[in-house]
PDB file of N, CA and C in Angstrom:
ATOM      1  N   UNK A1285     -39.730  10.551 -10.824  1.00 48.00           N
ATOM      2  CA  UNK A1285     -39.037   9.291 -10.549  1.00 48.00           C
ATOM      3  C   UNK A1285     -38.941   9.089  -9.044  1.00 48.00           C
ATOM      4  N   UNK A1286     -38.511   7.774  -8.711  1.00 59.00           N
ATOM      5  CA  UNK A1286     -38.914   7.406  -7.569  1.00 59.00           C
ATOM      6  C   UNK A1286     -37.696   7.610  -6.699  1.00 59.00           C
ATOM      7  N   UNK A1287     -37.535   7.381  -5.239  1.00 71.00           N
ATOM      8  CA  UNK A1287     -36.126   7.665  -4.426  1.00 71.00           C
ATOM      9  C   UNK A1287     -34.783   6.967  -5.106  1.00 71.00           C
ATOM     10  N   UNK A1288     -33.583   7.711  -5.154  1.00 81.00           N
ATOM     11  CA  UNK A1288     -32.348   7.005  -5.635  1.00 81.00           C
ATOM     12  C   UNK A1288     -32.305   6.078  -4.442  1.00 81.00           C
ATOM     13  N   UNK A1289     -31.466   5.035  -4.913  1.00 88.00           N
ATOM     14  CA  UNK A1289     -31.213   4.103  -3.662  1.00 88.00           C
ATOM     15  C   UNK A1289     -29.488   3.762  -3.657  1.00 88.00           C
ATOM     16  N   UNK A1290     -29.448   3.516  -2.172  1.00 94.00           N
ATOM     17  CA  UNK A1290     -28.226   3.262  -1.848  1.00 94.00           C
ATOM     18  C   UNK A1290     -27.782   1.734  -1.912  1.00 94.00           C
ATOM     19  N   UNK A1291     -26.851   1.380  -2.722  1.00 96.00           N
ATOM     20  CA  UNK A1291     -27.173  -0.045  -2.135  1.00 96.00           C
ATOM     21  C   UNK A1291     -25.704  -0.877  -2.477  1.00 96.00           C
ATOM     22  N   UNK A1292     -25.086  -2.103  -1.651  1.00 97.00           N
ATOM     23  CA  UNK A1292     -23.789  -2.564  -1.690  1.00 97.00           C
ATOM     24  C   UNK A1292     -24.298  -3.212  -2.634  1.00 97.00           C
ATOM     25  N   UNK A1293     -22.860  -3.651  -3.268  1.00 96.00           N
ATOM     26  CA  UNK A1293     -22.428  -4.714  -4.583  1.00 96.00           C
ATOM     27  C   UNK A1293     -21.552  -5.578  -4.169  1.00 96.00           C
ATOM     28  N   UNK A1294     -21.791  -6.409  -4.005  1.00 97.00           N
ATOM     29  CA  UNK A1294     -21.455  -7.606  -3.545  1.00 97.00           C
ATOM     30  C   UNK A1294     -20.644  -8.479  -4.689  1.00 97.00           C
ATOM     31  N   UNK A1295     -19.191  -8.339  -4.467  1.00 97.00           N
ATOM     32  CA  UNK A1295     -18.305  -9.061  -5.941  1.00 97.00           C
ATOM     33  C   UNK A1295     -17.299  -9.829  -4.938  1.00 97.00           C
ATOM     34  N   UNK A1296     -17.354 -11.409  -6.421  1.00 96.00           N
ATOM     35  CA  UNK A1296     -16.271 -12.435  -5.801  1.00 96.00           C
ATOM     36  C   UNK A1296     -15.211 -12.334  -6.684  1.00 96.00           C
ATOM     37  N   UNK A1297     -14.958 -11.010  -7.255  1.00 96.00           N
ATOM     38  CA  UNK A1297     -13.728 -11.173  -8.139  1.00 96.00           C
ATOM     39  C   UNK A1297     -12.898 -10.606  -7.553  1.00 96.00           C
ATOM     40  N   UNK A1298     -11.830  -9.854  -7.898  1.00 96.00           N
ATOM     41  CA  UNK A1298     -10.561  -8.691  -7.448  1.00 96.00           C
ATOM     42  C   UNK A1298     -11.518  -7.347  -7.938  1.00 96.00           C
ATOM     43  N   UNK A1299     -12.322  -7.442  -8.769  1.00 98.00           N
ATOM     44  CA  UNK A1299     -12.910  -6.132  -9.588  1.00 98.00           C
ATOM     45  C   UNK A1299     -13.913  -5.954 -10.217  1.00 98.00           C
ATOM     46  N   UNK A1300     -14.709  -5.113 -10.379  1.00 97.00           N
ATOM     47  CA  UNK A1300     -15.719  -5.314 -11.418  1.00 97.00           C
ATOM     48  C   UNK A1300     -15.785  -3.973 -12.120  1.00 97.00           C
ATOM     49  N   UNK A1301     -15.577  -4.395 -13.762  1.00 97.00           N
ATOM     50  CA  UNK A1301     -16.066  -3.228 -14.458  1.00 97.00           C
ATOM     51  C   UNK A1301     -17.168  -2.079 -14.147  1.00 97.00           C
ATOM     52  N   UNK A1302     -16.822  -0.818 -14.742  1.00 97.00           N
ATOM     53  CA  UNK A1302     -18.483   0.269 -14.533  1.00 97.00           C
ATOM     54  C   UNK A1302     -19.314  -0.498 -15.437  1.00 97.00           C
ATOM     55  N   UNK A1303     -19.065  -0.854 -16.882  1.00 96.00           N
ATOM     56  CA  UNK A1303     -19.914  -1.715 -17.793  1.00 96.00           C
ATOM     57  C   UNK A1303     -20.353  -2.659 -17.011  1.00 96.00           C
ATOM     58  N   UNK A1304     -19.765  -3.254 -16.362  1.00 96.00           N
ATOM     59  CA  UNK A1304     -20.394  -4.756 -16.107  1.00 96.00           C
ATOM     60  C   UNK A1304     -21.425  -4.561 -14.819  1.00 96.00           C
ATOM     61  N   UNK A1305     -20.782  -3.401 -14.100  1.00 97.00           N
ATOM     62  CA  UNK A1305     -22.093  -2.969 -12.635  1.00 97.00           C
ATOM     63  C   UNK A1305     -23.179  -2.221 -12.924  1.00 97.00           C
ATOM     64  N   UNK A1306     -22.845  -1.492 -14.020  1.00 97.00           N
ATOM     65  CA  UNK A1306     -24.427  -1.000 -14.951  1.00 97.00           C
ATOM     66  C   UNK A1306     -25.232  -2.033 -15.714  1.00 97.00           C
ATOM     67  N   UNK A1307     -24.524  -3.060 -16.163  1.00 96.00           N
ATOM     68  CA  UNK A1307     -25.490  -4.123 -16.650  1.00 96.00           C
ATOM     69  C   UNK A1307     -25.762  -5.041 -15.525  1.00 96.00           C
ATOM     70  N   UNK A1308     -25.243  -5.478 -14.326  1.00 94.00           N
ATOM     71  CA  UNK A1308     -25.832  -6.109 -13.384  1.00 94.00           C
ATOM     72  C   UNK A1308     -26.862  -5.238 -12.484  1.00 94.00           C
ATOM     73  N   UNK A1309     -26.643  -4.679 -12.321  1.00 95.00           N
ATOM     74  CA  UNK A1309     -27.751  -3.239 -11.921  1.00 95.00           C
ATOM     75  C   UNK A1309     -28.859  -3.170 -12.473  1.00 95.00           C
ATOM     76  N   UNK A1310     -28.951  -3.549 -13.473  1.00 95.00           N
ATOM     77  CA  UNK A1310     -30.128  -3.691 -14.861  1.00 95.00           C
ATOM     78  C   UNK A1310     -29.921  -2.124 -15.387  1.00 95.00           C
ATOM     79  N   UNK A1311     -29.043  -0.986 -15.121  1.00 95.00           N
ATOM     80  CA  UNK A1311     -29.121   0.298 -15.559  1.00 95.00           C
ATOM     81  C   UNK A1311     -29.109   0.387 -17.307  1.00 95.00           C
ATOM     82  N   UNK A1312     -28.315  -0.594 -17.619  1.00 96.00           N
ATOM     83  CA  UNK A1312     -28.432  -0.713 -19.103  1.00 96.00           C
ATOM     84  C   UNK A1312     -28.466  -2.331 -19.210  1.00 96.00           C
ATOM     85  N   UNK A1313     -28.925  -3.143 -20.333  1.00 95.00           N
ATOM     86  CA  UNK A1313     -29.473  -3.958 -20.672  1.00 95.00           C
ATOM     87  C   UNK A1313     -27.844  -4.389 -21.224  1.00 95.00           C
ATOM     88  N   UNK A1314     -26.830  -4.157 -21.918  1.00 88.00           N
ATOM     89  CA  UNK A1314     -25.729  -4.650 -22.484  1.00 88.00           C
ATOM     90  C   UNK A1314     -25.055  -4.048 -22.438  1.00 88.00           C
ATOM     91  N   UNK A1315     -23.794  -4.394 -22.341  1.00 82.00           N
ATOM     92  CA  UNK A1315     -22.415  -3.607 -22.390  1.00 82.00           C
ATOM     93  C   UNK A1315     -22.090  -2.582 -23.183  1.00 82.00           C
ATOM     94  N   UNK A1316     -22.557  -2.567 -24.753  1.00 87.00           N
ATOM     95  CA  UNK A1316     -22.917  -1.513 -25.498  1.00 87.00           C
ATOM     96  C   UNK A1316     -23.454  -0.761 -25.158  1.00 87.00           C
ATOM     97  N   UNK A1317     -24.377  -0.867 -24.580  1.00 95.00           N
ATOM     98  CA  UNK A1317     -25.129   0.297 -23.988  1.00 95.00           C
ATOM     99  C   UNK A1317     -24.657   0.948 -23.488  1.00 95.00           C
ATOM    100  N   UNK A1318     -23.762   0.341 -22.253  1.00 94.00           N
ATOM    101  CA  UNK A1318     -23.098   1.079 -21.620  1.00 94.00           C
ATOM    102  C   UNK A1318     -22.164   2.167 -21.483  1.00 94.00           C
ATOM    103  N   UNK A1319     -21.302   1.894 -23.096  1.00 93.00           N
ATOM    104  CA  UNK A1319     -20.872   2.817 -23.593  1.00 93.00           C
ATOM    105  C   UNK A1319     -21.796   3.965 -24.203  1.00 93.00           C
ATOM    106  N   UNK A1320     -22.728   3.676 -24.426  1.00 94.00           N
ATOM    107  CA  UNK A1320     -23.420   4.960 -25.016  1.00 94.00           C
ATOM    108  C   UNK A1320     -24.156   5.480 -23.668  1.00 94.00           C
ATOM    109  N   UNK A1321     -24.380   4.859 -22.541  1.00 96.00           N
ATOM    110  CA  UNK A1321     -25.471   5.351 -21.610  1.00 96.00           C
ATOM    111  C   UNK A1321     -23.949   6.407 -20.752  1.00 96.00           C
ATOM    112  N   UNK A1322     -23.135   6.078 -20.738  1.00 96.00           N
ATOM    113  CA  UNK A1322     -21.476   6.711 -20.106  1.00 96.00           C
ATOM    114  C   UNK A1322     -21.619   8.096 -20.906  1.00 96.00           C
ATOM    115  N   UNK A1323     -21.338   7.999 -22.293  1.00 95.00           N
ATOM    116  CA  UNK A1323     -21.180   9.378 -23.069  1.00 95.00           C
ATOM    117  C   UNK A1323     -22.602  10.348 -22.813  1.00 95.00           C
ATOM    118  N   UNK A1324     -23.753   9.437 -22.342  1.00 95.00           N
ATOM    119  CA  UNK A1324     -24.635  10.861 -21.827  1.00 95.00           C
ATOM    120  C   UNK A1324     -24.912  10.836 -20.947  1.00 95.00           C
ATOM    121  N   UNK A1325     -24.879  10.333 -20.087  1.00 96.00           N
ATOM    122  CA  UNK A1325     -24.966  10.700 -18.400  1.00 96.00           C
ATOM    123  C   UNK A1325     -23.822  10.549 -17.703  1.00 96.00           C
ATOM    124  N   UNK A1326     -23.626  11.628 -16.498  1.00 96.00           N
ATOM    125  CA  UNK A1326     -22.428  11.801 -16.256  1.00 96.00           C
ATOM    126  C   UNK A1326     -22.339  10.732 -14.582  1.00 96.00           C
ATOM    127  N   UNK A1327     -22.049   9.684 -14.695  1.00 97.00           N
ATOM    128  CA  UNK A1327     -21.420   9.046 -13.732  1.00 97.00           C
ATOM    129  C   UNK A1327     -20.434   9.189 -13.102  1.00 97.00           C
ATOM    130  N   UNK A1328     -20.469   9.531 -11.768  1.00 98.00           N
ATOM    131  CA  UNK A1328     -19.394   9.342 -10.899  1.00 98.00           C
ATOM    132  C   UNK A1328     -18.838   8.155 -10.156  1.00 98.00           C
ATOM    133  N   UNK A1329     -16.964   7.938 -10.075  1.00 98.00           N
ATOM    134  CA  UNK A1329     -16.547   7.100  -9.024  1.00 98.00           C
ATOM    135  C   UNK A1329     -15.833   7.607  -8.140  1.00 98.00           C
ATOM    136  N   UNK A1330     -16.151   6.860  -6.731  1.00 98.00           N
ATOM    137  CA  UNK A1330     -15.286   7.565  -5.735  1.00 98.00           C
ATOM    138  C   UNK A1330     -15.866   9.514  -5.885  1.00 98.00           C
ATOM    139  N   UNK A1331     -16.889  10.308  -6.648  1.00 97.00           N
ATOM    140  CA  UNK A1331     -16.869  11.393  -6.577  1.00 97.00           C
ATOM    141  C   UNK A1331     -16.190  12.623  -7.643  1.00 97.00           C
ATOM    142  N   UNK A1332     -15.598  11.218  -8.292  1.00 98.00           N
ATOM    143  CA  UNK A1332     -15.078  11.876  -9.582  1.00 98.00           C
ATOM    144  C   UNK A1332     -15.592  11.317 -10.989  1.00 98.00           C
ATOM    145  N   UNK A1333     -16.240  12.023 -11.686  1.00 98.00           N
ATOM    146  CA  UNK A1333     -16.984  11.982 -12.962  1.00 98.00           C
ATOM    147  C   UNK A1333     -15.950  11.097 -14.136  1.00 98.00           C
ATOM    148  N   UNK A1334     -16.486  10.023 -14.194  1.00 97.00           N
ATOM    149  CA  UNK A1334     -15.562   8.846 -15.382  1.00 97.00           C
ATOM    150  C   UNK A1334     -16.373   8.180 -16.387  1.00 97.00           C
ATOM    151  N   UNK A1335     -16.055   8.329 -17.379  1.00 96.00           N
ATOM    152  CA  UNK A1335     -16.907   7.424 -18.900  1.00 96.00           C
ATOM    153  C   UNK A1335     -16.292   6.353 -19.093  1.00 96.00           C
ATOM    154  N   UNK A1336     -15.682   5.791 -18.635  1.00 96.00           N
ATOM    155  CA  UNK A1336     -14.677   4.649 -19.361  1.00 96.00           C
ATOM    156  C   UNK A1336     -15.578   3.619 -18.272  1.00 96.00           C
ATOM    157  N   UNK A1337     -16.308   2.861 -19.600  1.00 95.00           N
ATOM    158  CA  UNK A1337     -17.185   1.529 -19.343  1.00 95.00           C
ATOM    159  C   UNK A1337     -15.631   0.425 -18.151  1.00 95.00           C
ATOM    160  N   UNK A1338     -14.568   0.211 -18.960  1.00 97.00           N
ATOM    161  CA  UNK A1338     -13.677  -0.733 -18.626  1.00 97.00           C
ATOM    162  C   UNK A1338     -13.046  -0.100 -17.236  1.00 97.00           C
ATOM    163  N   UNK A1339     -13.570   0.843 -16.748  1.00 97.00           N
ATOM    164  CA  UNK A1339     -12.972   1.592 -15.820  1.00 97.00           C
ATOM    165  C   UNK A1339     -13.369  -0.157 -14.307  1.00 97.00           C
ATOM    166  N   UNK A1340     -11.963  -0.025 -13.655  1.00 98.00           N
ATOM    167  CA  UNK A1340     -12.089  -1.118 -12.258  1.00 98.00           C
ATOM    168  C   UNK A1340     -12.344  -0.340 -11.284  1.00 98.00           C
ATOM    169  N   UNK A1341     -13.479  -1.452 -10.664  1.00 98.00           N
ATOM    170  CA  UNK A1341     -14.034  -0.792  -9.373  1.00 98.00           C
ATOM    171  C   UNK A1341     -13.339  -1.954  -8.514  1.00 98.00           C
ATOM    172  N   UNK A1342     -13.036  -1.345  -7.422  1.00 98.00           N
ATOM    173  CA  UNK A1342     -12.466  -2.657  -6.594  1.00 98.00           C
ATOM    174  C   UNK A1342     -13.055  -2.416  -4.894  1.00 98.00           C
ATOM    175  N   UNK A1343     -12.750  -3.054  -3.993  1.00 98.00           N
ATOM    176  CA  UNK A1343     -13.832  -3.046  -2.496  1.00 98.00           C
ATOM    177  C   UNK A1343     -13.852  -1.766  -2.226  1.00 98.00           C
ATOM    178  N   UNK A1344     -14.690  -1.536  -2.116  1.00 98.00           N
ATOM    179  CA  UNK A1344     -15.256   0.404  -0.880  1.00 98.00           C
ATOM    180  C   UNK A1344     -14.958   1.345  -2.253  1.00 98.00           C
ATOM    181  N   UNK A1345     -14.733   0.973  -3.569  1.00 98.00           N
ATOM    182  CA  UNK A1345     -14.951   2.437  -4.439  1.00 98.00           C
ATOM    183  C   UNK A1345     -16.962   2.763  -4.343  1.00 98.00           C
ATOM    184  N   UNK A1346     -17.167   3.640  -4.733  1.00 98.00           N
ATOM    185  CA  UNK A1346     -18.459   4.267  -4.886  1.00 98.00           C
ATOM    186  C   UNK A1346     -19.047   4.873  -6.341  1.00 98.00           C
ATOM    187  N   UNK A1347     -19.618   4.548  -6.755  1.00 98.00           N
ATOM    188  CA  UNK A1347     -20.388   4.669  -7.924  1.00 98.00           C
ATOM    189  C   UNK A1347     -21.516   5.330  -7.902  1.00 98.00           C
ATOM    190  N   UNK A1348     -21.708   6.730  -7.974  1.00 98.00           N
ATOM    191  CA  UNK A1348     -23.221   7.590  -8.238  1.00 98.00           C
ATOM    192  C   UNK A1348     -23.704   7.809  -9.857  1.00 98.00           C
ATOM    193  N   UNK A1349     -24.698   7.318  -9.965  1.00 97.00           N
ATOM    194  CA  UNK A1349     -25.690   6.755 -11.142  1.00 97.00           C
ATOM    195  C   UNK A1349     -26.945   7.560 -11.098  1.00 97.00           C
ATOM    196  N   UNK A1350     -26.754   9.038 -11.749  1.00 93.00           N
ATOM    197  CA  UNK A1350     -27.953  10.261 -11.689  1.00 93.00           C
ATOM    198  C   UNK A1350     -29.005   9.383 -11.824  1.00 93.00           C
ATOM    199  N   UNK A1351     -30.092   9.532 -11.163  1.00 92.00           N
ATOM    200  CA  UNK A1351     -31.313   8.990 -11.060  1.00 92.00           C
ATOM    201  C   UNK A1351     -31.680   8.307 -10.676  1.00 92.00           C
ATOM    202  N   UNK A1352     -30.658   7.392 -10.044  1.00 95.00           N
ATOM    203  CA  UNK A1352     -30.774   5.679 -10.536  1.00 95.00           C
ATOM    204  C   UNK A1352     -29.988   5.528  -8.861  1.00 95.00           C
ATOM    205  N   UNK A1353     -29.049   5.825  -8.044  1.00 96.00           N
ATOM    206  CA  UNK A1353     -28.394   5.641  -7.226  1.00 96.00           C
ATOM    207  C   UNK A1353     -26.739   5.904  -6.892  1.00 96.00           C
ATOM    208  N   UNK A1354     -26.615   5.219  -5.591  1.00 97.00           N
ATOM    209  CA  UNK A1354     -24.974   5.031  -5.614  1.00 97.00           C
ATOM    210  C   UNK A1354     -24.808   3.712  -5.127  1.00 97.00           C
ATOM    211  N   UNK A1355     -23.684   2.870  -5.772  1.00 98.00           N
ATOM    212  CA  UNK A1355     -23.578   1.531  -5.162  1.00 98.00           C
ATOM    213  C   UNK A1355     -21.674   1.815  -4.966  1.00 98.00           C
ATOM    214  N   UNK A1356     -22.125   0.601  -3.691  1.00 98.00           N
ATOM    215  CA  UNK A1356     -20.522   0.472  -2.605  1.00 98.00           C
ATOM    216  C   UNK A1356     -20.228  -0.760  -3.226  1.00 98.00           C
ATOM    217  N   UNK A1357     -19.013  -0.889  -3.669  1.00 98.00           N
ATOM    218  CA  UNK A1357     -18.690  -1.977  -4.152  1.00 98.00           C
ATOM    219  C   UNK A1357     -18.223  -2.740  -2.846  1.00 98.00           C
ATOM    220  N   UNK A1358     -18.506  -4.194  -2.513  1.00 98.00           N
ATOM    221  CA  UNK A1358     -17.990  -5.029  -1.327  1.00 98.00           C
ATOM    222  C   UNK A1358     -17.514  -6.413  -2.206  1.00 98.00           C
ATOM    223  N   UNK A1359     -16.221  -6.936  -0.937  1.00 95.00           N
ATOM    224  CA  UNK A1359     -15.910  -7.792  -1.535  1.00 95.00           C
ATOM    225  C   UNK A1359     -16.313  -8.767  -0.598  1.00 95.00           C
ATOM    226  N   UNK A1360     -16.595 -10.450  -1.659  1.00 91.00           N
ATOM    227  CA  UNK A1360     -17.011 -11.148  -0.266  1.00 91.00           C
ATOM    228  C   UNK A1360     -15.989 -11.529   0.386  1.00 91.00           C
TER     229      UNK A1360
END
């Protein structure tokens, strides 16, 4: 597989779900997924390992995604 990449997330809300930044990410295709792609790969926020799709990310948390990257959540 090819280099993980680093890359900001750019949100106009107060928050954005892990479900909803794995499906904007394209990491999983639907929110369902997401729950099942959580129970087998171990995602970290901020550095600490979390499954909970509904989990809030809010400005400057960090999200590492084995294989796939880490994204900085920014607010605009």
């Amino acid at each position: 597989m090819g280099e993980e990449m680093n890359k900001d997330v750019t949100i106009d809300t107060p928050y954005i779900t892990l479900g909803q930044l794995l499906k904007e990410e394209a990491v999983v295709g639907t929110g369902g997924q997401a729950k099942w792609y959580l129970r087998e790969h171990t995602v970290s926020v901020n550095s600490e390992p979390d499954d909970r799709r509904g989990r809030k990310l809010y400005d400057g948390d960090t999200v590492q995604v084995p294989e796939v990257g880490t994204f900085t959540i920014r607010s605009k």
